[in-house]
mmCIF file of C-alpha atoms in Angstrom:
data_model
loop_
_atom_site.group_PDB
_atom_site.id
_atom_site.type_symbol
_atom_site.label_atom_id
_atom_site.label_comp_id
_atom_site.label_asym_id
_atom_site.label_seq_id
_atom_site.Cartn_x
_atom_site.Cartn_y
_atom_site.Cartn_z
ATOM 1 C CA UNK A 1 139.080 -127.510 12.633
ATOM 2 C CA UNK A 2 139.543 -124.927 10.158
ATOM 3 C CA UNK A 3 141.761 -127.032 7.642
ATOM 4 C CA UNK A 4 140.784 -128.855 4.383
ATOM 5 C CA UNK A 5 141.872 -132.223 6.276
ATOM 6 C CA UNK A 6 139.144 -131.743 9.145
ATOM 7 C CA UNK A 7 135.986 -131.663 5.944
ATOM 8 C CA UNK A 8 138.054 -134.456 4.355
ATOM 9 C CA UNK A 9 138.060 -136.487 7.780
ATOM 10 C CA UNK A 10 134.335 -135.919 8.177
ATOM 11 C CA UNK A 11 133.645 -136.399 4.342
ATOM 12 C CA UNK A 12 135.512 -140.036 4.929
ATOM 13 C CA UNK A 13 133.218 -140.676 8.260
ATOM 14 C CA UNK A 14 130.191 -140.798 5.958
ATOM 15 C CA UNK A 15 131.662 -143.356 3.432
ATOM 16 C CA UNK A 16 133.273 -145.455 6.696
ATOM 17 C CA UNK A 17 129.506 -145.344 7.946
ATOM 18 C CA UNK A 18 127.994 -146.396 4.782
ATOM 19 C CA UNK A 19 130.142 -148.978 4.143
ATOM 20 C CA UNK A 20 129.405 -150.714 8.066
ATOM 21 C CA UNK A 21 125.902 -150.413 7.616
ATOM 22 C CA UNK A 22 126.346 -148.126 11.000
ATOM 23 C CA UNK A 23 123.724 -145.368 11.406
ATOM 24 C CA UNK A 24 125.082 -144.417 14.679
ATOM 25 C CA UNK A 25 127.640 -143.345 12.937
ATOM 26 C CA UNK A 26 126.122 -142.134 10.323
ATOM 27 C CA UNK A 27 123.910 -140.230 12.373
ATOM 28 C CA UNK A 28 126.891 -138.421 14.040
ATOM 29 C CA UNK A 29 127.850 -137.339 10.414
ATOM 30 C CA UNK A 30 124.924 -135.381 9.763
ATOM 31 C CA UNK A 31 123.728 -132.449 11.220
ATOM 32 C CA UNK A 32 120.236 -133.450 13.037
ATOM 33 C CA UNK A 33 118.051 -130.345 11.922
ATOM 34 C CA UNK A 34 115.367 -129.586 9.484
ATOM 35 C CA UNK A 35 117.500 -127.897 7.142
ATOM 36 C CA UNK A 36 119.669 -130.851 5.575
ATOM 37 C CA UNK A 37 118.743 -132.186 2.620
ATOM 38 C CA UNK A 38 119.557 -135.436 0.695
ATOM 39 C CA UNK A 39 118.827 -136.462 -2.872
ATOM 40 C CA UNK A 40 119.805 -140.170 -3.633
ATOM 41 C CA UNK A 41 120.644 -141.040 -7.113
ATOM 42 C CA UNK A 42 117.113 -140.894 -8.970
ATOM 43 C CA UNK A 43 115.204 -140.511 -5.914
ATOM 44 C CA UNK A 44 113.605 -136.994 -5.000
ATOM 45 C CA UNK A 45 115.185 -134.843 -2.114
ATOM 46 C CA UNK A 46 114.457 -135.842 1.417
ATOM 47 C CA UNK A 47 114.321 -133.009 3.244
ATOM 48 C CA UNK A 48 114.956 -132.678 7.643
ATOM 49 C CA UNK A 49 117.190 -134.936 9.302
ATOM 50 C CA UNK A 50 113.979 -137.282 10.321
ATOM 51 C CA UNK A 51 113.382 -138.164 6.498
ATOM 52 C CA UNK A 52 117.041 -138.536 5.876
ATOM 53 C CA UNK A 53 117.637 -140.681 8.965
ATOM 54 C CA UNK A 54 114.896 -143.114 7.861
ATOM 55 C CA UNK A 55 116.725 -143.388 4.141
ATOM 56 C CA UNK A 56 119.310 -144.201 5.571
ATOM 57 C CA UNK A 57 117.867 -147.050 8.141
ATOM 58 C CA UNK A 58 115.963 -148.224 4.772
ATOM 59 C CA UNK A 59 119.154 -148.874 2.888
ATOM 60 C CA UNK A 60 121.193 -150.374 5.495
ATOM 61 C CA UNK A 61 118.019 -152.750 6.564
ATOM 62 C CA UNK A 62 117.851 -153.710 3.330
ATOM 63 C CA UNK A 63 121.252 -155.295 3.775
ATOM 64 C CA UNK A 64 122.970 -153.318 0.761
ATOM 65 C CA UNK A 65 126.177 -153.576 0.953
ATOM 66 C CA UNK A 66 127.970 -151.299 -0.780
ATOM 67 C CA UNK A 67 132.015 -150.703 -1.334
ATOM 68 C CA UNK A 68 132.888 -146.693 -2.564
ATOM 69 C CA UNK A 69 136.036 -146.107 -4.174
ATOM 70 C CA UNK A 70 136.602 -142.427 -3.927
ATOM 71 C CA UNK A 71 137.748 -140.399 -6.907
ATOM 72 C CA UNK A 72 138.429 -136.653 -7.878
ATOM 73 C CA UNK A 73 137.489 -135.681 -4.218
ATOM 74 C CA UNK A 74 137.858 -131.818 -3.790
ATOM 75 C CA UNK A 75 137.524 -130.274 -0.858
ATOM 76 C CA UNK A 76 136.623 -126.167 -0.665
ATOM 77 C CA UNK A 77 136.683 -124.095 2.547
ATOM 78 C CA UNK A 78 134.504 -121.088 2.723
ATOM 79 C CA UNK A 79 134.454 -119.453 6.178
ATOM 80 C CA UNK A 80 132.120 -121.941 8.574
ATOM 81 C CA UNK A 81 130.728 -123.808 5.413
ATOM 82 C CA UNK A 82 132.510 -126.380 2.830
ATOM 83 C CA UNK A 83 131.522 -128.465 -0.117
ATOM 84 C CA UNK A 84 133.471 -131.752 -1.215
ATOM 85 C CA UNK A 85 133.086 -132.628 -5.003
ATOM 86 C CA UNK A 86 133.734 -136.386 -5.873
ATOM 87 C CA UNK A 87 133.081 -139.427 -7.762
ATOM 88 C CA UNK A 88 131.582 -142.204 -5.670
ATOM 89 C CA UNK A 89 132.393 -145.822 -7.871
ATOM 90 C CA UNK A 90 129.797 -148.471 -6.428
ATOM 91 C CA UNK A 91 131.416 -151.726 -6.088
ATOM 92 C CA UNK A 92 128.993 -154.458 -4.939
ATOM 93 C CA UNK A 93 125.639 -155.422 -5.855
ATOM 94 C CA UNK A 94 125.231 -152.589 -8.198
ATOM 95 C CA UNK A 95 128.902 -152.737 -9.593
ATOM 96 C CA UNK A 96 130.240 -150.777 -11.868
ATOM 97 C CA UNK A 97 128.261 -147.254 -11.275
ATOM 98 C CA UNK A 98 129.745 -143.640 -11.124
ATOM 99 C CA UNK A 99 127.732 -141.413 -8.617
ATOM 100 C CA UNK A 100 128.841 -137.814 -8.778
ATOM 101 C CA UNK A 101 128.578 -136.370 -5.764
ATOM 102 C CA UNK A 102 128.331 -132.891 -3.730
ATOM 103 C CA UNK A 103 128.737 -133.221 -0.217
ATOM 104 C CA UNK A 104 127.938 -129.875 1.504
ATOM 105 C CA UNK A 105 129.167 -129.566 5.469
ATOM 106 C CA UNK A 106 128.731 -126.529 8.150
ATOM 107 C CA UNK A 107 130.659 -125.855 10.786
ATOM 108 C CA UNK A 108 129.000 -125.444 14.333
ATOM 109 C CA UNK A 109 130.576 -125.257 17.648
ATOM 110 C CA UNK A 110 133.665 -126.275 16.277
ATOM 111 C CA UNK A 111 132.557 -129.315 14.651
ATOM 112 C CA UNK A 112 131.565 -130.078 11.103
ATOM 113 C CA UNK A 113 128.741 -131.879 10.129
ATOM 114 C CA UNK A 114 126.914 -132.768 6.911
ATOM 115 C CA UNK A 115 123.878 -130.512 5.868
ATOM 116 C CA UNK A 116 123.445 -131.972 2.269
ATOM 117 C CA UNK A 117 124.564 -135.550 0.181
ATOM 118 C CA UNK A 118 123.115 -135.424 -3.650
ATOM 119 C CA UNK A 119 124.208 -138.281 -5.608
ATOM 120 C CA UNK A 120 123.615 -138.764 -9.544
ATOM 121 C CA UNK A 121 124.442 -141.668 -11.623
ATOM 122 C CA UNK A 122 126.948 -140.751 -14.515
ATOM 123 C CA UNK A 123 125.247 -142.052 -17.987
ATOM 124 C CA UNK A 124 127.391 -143.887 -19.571
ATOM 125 C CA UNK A 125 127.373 -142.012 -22.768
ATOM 126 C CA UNK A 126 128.653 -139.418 -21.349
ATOM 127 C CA UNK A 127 132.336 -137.939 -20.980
ATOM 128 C CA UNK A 128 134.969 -138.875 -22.820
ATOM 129 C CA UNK A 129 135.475 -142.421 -21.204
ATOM 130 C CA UNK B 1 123.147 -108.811 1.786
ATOM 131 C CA UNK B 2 123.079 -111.237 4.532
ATOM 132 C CA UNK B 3 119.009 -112.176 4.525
ATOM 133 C CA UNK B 4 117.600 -115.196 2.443
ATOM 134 C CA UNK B 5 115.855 -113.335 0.313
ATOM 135 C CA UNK B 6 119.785 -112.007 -1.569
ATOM 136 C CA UNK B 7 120.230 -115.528 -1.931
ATOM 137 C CA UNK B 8 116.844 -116.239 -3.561
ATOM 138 C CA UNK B 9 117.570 -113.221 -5.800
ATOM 139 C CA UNK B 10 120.756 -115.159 -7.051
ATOM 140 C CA UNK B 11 119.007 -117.791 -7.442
ATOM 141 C CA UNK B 12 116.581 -116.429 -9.343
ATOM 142 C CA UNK B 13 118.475 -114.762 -11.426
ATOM 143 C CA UNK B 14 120.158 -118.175 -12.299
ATOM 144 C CA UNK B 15 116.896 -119.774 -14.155
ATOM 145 C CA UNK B 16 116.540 -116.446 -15.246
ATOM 146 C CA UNK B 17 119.299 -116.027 -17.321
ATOM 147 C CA UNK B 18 118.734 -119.698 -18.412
ATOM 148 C CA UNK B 19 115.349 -119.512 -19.613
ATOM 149 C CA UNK B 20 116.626 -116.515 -21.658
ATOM 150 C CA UNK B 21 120.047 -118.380 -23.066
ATOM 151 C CA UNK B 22 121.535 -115.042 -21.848
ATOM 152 C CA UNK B 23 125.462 -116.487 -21.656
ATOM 153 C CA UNK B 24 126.158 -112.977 -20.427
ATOM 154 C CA UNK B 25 124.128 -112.662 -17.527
ATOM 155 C CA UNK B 26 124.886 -116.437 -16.767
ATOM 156 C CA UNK B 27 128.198 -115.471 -16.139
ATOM 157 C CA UNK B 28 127.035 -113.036 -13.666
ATOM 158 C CA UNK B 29 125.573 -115.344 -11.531
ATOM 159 C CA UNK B 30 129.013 -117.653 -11.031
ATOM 160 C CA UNK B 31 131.730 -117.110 -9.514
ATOM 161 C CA UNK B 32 135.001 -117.333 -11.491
ATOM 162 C CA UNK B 33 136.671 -119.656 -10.181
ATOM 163 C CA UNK B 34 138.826 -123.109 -10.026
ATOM 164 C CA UNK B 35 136.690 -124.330 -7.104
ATOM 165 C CA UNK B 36 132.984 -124.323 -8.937
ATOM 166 C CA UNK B 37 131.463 -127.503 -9.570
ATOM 167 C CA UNK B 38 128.299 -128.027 -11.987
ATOM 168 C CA UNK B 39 127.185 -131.268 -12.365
ATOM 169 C CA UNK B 40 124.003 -131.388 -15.156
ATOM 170 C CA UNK B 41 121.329 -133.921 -14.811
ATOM 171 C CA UNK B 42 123.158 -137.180 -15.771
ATOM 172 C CA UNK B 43 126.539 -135.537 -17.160
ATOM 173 C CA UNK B 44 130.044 -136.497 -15.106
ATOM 174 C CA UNK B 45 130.327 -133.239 -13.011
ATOM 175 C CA UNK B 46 132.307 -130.340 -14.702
ATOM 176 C CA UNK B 47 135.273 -128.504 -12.435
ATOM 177 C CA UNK B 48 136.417 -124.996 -12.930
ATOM 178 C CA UNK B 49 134.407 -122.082 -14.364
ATOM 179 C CA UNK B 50 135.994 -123.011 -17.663
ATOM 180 C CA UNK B 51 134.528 -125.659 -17.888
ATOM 181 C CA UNK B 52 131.300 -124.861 -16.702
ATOM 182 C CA UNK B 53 131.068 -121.819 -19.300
ATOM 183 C CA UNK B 54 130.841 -124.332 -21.907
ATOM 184 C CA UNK B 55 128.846 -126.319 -21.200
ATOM 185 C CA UNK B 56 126.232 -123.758 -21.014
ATOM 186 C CA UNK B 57 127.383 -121.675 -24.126
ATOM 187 C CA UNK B 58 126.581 -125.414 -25.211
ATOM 188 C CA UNK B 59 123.386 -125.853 -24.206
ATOM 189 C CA UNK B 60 122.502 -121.916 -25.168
ATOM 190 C CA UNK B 61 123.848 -122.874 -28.556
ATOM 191 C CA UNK B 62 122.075 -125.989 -29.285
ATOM 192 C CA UNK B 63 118.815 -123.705 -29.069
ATOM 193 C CA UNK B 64 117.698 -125.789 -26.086
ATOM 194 C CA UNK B 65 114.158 -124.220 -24.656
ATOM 195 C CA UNK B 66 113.524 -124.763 -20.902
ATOM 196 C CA UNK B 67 111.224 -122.731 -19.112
ATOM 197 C CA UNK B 68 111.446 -124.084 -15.147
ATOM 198 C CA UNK B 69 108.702 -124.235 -12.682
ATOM 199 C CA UNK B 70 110.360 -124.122 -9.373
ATOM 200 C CA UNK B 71 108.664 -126.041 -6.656
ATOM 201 C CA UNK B 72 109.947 -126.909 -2.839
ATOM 202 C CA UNK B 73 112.396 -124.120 -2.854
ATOM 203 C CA UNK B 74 113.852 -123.809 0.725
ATOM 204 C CA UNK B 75 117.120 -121.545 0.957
ATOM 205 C CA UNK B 76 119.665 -121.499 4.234
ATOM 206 C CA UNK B 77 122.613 -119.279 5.366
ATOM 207 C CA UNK B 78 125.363 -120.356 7.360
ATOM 208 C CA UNK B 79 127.888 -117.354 7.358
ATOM 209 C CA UNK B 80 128.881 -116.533 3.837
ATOM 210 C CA UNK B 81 127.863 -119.934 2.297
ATOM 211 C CA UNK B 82 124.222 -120.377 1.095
ATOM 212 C CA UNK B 83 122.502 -123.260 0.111
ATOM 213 C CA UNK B 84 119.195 -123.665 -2.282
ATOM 214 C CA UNK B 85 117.046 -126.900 -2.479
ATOM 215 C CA UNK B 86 114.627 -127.075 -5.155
ATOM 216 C CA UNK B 87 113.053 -129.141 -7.825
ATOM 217 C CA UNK B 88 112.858 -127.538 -11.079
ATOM 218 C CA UNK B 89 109.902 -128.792 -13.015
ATOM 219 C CA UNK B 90 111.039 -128.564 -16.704
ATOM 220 C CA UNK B 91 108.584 -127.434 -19.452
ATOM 221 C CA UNK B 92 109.596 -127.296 -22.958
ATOM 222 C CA UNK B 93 111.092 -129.654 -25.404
ATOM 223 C CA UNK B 94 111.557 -132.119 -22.388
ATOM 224 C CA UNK B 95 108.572 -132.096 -20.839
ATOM 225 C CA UNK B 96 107.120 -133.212 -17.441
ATOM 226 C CA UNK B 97 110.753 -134.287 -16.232
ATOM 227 C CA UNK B 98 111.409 -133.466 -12.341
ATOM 228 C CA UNK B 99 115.237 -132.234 -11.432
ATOM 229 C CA UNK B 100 116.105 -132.500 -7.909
ATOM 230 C CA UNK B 101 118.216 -130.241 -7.068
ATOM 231 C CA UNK B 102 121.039 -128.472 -5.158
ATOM 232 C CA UNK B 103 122.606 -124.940 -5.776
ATOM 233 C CA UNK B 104 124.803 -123.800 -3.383
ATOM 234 C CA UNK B 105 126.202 -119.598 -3.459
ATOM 235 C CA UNK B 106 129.506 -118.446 -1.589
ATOM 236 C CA UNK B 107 129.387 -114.168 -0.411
ATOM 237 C CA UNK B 108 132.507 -112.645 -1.507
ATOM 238 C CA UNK B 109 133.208 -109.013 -1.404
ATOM 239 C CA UNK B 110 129.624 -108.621 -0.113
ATOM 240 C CA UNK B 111 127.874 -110.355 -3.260
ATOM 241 C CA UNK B 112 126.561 -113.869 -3.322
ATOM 242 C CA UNK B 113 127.864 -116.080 -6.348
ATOM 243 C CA UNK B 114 126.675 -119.454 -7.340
ATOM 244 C CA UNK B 115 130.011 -122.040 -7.009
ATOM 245 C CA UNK B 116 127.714 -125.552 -7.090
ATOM 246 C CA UNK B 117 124.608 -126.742 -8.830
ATOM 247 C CA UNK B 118 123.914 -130.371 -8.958
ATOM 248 C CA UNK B 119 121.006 -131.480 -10.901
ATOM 249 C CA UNK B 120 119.446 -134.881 -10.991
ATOM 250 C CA UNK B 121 116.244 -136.741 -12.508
ATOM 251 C CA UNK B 122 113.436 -137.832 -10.714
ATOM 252 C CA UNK B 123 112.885 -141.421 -11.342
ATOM 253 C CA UNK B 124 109.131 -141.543 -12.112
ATOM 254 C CA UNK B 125 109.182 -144.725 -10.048
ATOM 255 C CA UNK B 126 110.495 -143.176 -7.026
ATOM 256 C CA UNK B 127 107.828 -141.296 -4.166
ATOM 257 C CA UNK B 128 105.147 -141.149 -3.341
ATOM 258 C CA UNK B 129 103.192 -139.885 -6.756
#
């Protein structure tokens, strides 16, 4: 548990969960304590895994269904914590959006979970696409 | 250097040396490296201090005045990773905008140095004001 590949594997869980709609899973991806944090593209952090569960349960009630394709992932190991940089591309019902993303994850008892998600839109006039 | 408030120093120092355009001191507060990620409210995120050196000599440059109110500020340790949650409450020529957001510091050699900060607007539609 101490290799790029094990954040990678748990960065991949989240997306799987997303993706099924399945907040059991999802809620084995995060790390249940009041120090998480999640910021949704546009929306304003959440803060505590209670708030963050519920966002979740919101979105996948709401039947979004939502298809990531995964770009310029990075992965970063420092000691028991890691961050993964990437480029979420929403396929679906909001197709066609770039959501850069920092995933942050801490290691505890072995086992890394999630401890903060912020997503932000890329504006299209921006970069050299 | 292992208490919360070295990490809210750091931090500080961060919108410090942004408020004053101070490229120099900016520098201080980042670590040098290929791993740093910055992603600016709405921009595609930026990888590698390179990088991320412009694009604040850019903003310095362009004369851009920001004076932050910080609000919410909550800062964690796990080992020799850090992370800061905030909203920074911009004054200035941008007025009244809300940036959730995420700064995250890495202790090397005994000194805490930012390596993320992920920035995104508020939607004024989104909570509960």
């Amino acid at each position: 548990m101490d290799k790029p590949a094990d954040v990678a594997a748990a960065n991949q869980e989240y997306y799987r969960a997303f993706e099924a709609g399945d907040m059991d899973a999802m809620s084995d991806v995060w790390e249940h304590s009041d120090r998480v944090v999640c910021t949704h593209p546009g929306w304003s952090t959440l803060r505590g895994w209670g708030p963050v569960a519920a966002s979740y349960a919101t979105l996948f009630q709401n039947g979004q269904h939502l298809q990531f394709v995964l770009t310029e992932e990075r992965v970063t190991l420092h000691g028991d914590a890691a961050w993964v940089s990437l480029d979420e591309n929403l396929l679906g019902d909001q197709g066609g959006v770039t959501v850069a993303t920092l995933n942050v994850f801490a290691r505890t008892d072995g086992r890394w979970c999630m401890v903060c998600h912020h997503g932000s839109a890329v504006a299209a006039t921006i970069g050299p696409d």
